[in-house]
Short mmCIF file of C-alpha atoms and ligand atoms in Angstrom, two decimals:
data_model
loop_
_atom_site.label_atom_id
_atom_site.label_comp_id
_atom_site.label_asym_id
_atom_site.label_seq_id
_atom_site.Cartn_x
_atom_site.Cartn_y
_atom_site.Cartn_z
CA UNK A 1 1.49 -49.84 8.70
CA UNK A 2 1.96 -52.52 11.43
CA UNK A 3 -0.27 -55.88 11.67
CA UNK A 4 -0.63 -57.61 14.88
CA UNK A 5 -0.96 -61.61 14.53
CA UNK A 6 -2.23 -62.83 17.52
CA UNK A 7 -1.68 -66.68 16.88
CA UNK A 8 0.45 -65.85 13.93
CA UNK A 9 3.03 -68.41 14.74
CA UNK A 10 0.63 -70.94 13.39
CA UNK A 11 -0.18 -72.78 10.47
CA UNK A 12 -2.81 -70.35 8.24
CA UNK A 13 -1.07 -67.33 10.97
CA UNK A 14 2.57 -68.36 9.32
CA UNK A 15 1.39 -67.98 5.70
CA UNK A 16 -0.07 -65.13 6.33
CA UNK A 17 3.03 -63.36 8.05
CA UNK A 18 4.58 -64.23 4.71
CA UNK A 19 2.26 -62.96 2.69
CA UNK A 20 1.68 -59.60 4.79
CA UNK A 21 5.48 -58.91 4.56
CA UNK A 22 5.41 -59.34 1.08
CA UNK A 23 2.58 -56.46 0.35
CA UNK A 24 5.13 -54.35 2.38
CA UNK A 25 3.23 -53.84 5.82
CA UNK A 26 5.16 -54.93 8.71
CA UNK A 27 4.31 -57.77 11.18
CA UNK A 28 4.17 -58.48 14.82
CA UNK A 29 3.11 -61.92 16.25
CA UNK A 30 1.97 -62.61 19.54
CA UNK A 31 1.46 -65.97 20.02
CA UNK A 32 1.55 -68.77 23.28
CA UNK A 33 3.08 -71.66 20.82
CA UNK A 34 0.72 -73.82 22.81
CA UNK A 35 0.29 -74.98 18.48
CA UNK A 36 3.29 -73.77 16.90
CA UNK A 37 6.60 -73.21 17.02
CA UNK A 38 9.12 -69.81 16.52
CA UNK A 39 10.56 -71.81 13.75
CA UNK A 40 8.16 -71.18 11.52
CA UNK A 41 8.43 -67.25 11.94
CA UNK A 42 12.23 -67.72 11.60
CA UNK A 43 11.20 -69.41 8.14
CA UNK A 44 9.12 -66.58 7.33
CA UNK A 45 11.99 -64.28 7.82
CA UNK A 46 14.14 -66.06 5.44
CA UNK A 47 11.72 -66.58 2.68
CA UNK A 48 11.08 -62.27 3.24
CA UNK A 49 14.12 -60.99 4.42
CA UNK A 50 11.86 -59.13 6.72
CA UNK A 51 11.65 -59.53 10.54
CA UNK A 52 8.22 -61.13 12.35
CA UNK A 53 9.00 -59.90 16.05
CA UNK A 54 7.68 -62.56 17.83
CA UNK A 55 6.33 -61.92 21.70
CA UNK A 56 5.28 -65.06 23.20
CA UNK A 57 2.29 -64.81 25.54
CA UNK A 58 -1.59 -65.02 25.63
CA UNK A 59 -4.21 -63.15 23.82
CA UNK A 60 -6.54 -63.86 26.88
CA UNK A 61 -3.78 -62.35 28.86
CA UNK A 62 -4.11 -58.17 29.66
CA UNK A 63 -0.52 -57.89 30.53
CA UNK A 64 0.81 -59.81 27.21
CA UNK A 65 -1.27 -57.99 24.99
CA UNK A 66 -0.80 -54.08 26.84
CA UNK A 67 2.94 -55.40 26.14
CA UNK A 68 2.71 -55.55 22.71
CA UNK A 69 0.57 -52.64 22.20
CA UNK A 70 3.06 -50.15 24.30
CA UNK A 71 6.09 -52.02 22.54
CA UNK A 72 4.73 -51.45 18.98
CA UNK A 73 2.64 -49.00 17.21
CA UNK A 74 -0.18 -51.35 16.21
CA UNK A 75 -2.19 -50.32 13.23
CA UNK A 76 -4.39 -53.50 12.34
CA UNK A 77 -4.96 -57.02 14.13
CA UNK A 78 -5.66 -60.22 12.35
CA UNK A 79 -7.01 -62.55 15.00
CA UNK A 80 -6.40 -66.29 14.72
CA UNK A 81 -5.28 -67.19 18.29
CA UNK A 82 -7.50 -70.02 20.13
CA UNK A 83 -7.80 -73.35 20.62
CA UNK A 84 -9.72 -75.08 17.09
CA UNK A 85 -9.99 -78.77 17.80
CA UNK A 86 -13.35 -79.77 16.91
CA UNK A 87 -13.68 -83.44 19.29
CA UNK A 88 -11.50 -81.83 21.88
CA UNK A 89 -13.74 -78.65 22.32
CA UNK A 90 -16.56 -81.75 22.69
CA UNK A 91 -14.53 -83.43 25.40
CA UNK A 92 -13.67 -79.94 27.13
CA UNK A 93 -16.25 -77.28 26.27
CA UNK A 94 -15.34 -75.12 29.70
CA UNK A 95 -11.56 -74.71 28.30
CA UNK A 96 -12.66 -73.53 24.81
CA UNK A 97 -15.47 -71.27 25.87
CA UNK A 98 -13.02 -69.83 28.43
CA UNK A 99 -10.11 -69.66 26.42
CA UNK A 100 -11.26 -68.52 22.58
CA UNK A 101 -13.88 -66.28 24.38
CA UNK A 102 -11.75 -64.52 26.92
CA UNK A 103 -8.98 -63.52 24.07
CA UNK A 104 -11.69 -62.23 21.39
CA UNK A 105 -12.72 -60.05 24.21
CA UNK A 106 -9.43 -58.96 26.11
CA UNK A 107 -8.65 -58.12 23.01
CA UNK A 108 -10.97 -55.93 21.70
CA UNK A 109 -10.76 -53.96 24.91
CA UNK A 110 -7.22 -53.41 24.49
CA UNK A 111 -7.53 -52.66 20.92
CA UNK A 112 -10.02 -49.81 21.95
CA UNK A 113 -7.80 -48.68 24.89
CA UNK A 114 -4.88 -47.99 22.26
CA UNK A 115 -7.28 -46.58 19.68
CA UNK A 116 -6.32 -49.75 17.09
CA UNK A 117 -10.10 -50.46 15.27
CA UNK A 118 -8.83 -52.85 12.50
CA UNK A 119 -9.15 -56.24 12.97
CA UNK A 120 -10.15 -59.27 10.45
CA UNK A 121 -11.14 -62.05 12.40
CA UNK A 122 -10.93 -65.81 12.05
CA UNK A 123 -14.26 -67.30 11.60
CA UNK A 124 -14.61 -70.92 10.31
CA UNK A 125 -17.92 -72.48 7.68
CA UNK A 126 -18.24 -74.94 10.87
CA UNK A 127 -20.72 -71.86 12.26
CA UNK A 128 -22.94 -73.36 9.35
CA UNK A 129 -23.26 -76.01 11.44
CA UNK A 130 -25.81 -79.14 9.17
CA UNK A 131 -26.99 -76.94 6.55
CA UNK A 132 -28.07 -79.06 3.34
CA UNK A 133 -28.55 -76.26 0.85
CA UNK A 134 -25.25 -75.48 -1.46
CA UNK A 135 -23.06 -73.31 -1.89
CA UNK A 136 -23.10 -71.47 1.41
CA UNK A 137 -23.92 -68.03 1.09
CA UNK A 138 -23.10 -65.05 3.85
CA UNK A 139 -26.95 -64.40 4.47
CA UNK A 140 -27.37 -68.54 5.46
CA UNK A 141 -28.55 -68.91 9.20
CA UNK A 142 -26.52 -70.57 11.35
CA UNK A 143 -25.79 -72.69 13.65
CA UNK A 144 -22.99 -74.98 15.18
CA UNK A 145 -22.53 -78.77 16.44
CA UNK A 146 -19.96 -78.53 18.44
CA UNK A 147 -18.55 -76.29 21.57
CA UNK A 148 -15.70 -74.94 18.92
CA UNK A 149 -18.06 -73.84 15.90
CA UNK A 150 -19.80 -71.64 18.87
CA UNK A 151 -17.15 -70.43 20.07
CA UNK A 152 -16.82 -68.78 16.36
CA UNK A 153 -20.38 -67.84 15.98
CA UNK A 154 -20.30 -66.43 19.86
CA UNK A 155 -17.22 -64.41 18.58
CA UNK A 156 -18.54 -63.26 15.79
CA UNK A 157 -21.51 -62.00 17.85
CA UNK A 158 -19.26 -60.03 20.20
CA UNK A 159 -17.75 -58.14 17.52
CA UNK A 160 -20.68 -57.57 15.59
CA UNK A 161 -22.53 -55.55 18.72
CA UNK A 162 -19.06 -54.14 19.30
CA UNK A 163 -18.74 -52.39 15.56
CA UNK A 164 -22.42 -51.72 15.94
CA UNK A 165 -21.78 -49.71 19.67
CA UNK A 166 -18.47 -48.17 18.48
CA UNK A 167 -18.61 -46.82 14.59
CA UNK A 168 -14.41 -46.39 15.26
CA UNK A 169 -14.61 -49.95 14.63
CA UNK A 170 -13.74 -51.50 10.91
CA UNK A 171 -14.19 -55.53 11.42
CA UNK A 172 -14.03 -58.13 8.71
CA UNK A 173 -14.97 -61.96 9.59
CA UNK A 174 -13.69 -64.45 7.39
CA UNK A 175 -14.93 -67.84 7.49
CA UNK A 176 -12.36 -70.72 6.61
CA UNK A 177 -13.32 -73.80 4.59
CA UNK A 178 -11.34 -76.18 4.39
CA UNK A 179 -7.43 -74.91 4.40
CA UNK A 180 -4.88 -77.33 2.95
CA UNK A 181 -1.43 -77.39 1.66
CA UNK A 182 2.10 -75.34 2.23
CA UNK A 183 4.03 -72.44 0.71
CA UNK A 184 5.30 -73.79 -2.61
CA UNK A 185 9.06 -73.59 -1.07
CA UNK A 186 8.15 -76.31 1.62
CA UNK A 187 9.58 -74.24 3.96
CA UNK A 188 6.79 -73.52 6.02
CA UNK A 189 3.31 -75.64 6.26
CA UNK A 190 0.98 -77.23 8.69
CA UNK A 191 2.44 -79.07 11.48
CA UNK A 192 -0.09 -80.98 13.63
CA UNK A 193 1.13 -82.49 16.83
CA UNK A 194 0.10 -86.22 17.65
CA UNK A 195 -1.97 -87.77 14.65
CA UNK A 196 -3.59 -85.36 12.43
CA UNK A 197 -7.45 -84.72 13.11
CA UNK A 198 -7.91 -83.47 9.57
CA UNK A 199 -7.46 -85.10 5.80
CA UNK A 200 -4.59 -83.65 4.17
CA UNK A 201 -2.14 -83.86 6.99
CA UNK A 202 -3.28 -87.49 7.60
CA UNK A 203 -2.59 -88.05 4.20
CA UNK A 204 0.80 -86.60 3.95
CA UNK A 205 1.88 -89.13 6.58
CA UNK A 206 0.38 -92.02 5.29
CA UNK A 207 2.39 -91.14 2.18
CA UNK A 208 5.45 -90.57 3.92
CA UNK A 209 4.94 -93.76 5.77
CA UNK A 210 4.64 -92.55 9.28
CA UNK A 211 1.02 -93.97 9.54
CA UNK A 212 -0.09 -97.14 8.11
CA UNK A 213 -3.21 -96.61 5.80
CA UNK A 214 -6.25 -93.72 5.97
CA UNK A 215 -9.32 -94.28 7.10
CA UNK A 216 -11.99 -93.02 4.87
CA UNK A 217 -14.60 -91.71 7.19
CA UNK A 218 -17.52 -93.31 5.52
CA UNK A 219 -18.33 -93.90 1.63
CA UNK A 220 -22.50 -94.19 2.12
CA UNK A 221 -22.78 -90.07 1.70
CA UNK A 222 -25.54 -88.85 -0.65
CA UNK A 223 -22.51 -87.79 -2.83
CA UNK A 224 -20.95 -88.66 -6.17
CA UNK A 225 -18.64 -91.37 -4.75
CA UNK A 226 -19.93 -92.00 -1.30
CA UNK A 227 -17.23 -90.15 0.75
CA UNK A 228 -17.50 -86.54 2.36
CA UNK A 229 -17.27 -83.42 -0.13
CA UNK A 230 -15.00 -80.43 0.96
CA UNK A 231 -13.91 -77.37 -0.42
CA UNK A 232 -10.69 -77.65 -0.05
CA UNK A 233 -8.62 -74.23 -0.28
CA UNK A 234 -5.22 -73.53 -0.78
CA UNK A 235 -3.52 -72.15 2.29
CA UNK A 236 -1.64 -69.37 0.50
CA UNK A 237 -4.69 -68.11 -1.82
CA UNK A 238 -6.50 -67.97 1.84
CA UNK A 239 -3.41 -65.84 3.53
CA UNK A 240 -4.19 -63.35 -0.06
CA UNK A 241 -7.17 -63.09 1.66
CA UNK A 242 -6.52 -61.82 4.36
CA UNK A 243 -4.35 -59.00 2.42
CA UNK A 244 -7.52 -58.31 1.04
CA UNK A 245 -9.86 -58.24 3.70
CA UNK A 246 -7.42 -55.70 5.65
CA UNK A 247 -7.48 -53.23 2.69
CA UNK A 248 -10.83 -53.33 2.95
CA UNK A 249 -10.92 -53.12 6.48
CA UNK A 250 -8.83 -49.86 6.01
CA UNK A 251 -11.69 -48.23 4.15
CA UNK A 252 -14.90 -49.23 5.59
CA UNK A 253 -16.10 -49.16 9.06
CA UNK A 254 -18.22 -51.51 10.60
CA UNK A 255 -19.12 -55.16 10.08
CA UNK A 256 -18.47 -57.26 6.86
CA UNK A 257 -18.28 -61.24 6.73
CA UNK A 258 -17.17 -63.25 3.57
CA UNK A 259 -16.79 -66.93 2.55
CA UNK A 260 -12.90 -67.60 1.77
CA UNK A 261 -13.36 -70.97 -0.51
CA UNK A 262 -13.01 -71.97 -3.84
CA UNK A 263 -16.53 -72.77 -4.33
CA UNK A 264 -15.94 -76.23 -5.45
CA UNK A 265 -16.51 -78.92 -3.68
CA UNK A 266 -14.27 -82.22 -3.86
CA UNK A 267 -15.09 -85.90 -2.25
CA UNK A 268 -12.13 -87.40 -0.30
CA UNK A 269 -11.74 -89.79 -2.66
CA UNK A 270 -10.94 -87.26 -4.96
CA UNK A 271 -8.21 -85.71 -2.81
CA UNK A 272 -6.92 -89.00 -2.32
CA UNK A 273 -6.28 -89.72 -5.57
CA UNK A 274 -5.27 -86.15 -6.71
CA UNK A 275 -2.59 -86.63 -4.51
CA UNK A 276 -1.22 -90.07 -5.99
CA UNK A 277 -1.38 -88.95 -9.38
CA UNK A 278 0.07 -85.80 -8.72
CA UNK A 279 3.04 -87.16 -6.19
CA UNK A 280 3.54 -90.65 -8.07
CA UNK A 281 3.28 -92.06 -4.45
CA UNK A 282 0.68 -94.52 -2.87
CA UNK A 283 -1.81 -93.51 -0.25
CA UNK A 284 -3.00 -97.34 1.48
CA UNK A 285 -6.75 -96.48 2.60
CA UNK A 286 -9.60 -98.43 4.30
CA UNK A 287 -13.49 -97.68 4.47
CA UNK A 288 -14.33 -97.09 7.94
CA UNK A 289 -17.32 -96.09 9.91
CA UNK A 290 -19.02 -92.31 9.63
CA UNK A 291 -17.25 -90.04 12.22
CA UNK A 292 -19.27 -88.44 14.30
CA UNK A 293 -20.55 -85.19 13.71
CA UNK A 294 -19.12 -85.32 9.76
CA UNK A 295 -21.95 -83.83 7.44
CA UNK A 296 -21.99 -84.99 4.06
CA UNK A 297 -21.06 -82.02 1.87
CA UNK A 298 -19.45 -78.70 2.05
CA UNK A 299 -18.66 -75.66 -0.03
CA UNK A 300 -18.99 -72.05 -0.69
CA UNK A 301 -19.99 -69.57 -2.89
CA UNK A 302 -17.64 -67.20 -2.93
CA UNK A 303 -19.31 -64.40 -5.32
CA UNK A 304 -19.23 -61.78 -2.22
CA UNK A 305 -15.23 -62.08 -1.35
CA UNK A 306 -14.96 -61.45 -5.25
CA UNK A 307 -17.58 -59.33 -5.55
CA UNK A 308 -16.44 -56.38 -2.37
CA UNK A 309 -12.58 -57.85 -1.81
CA UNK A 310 -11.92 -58.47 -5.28
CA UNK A 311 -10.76 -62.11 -3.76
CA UNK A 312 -10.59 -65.48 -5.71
CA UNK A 313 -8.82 -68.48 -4.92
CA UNK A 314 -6.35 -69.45 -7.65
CA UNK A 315 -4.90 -72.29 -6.89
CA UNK A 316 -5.94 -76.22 -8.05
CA UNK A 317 -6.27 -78.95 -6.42
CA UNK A 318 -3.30 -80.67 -8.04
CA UNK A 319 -1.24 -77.35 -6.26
CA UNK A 320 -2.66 -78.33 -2.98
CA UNK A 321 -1.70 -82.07 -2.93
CA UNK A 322 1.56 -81.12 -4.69
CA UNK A 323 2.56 -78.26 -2.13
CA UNK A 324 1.40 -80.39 0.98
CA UNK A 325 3.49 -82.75 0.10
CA UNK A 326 6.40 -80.90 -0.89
CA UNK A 327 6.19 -79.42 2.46
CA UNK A 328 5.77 -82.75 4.31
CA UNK A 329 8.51 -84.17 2.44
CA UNK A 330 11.59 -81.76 3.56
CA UNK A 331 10.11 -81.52 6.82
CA UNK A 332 9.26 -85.17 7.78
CA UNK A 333 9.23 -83.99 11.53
CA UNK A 334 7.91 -80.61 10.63
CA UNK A 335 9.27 -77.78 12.50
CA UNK A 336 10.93 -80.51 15.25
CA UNK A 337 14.28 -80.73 12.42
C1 WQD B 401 -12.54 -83.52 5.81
C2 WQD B 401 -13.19 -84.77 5.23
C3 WQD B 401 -13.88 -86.36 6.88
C4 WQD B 401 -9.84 -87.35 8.28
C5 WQD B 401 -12.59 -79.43 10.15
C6 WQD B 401 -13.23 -78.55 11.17
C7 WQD B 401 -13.39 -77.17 10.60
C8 WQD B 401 -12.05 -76.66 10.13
C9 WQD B 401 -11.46 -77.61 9.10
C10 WQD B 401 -11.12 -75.31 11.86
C11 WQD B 401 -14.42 -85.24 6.01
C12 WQD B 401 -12.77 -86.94 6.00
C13 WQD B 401 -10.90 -86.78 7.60
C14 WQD B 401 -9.56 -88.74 8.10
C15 WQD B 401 -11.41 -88.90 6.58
N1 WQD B 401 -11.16 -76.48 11.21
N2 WQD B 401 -11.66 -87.55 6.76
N3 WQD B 401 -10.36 -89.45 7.26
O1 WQD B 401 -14.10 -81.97 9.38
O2 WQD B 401 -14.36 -80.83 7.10
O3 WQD B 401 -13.42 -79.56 9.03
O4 WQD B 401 -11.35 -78.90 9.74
O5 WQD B 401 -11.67 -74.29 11.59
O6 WQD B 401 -13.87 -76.35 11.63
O7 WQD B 401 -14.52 -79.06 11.43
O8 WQD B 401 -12.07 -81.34 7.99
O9 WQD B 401 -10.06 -82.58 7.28
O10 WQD B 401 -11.24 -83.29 9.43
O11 WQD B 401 -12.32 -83.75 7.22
O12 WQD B 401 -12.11 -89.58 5.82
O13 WQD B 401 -8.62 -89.33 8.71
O14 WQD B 401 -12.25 -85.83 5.29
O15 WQD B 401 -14.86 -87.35 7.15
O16 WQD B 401 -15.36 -85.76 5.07
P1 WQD B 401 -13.60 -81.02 8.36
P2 WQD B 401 -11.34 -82.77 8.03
#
């Protein structure tokens, strides 16, 4: 059984190589490393002692992906390729509608040419969009703030009419909460360019001294300390997952969406100081102003993932912070040595 990772070179993409090569399926990336580098696929091979062929090109692109599907015998796809920067897709909505759009639907189309019907998609909670009421269930509506969240939800759409026009089809959409932290043998991990958009990563160098002090984004929430509440998920009990959600995806046609969190939610402050304690390191931080477009709390309820996947995340808090910085630690300049 062969699993095509289209943006597999990435962060939660990387982990999830791993963790697919470990259940014994094989693995086939295609990726543009626009965000990511081969490295981490040569890392994945190490920690296996299995092969990720790697094809660099574009899931929007016909030509890349009829490549990969005449070079290898693809069984299931896993689709995390696009572009997932929430105040970028703000400042350049044409380029992520055009972009994430275009390669959820060359793809399908090329999946249905080669008679491939499994594929587990990667959704995101930010197609909740300001919802008060928590935990998040499945059956919420929804509704996004931001070009990127739509660019989810729109995907989502086009697969659900395309399972409900083509019964061939067996489609799974997972949405993400909050992914954080590395494979415990820092080998592989998240490796932002620039300065990290999101928490942990900022963290992580703040800690390792790369960046002065954090800015706390706000401490006036309606929540038990002020600052934003998260469910914060380990990156490796998301990648299980996706094992998961493609054995179910095996079994059951149509359309299926889950919640992959913890279904706890923790403040930032919280985080921060998980991470101290748990490192023995400082993390400098300021208050500063609300950022735009935050909400004020965030988590799931997983029952369903449990429930039909028979998913649960496993892994603390204290394993985040203490993986994401392991990670951070032997790879100061992540996957740039
Ligand atoms: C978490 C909390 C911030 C940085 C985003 C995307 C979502 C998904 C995950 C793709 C918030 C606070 C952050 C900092 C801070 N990505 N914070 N200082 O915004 O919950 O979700 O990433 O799918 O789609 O929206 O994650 O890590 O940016 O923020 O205080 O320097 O940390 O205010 O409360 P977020 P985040």
């Amino acid at each position: 059984m062969t699993v095509l990772l289209t943006g597999g070179a990435g962060y939660i993409g990387s982990h999830t190589a791993l963790s697919i090569l470990n259940s014994g399926k094989e693995v086939v990336v295609l990726d543009n490393l626009s965000n990511a580098s081969p490295e981490a696929l040569t890392r994945v091979e190490q920690l296996t002692g299995k092969k990720a062929p790697l094809v660099v090109g574009d899931c929007a692109n016909r030509e890349d992906l009829e490549k990969v599907f005449s070079q290898y015998k693809i069984d299931q796809v896993v689709h995390f390729a696009g572009l997932k920067a929430v105040g970028e897709s703000v400042a350049k909505p044409l380029m992520y509608y055009r972009n994430n759009l275009d390669a959820t639907l060359t793809l399908l189309e090329v999946m249905q040419e080669h008679g491939c019907f499994d594929i587990v998609f990667s959704s995101s909670a930010t197609v909740y969009g300001t919802i008060q009421e928590m935990p998040l269930k499945e059956t919420f509506p929804l509704g996004c703030t931001n070009p990127y969240g739509w660019t989810k939800f729109m995907s989502e759409q086009i697969l659900r009419d395309t399972g409900k026009a083509d019964p061939r089809f067996h489609i799974v959409l997972l949405r993400y909460f909050n992914p954080v932290g590395a494979h415990e043998s820092g080998q592989i991990g998240e490796d932002p360019s620039g300065i990290p958009n999101n928490l942990m990563p900022f963290i992580c160098q703040v800690a390792r001294g790369r960046l002065k002090e954090l800015a706390v984004f706000g401490n006036d929430y309606p929540t038990k300390d002020g600052t934003g509440v998260r469910d914060f998920i380990h990156v490796m009990d998301l990648a299980e997952g996706h094992l998961a959600a493609l054995s179910y995806a095996e079994k059951h046609a149509g359309v299926e969406v889950f919640n992959l969190g913890t279904g706890t939610g923790y403040s930032v402050l919280d985080l921060v100081h998980t991470f101290e304690k748990v490192n023995q390191i400082k993390v400098p931080y300021r208050i500063a102003p609300r950022r735009p477009g935050d909400i004020a709390t965030c988590y799931a309820d997983p029952s369903k993932a449990k429930e039909m996947l028979g998913w649960s995340a496993k892994r603390s808090l204290e394993d985040m912070c203490r993986d994401a910085w392991n990670w951070q630690k032997n790879n100061p300049d992540g996957y740039r040595r």
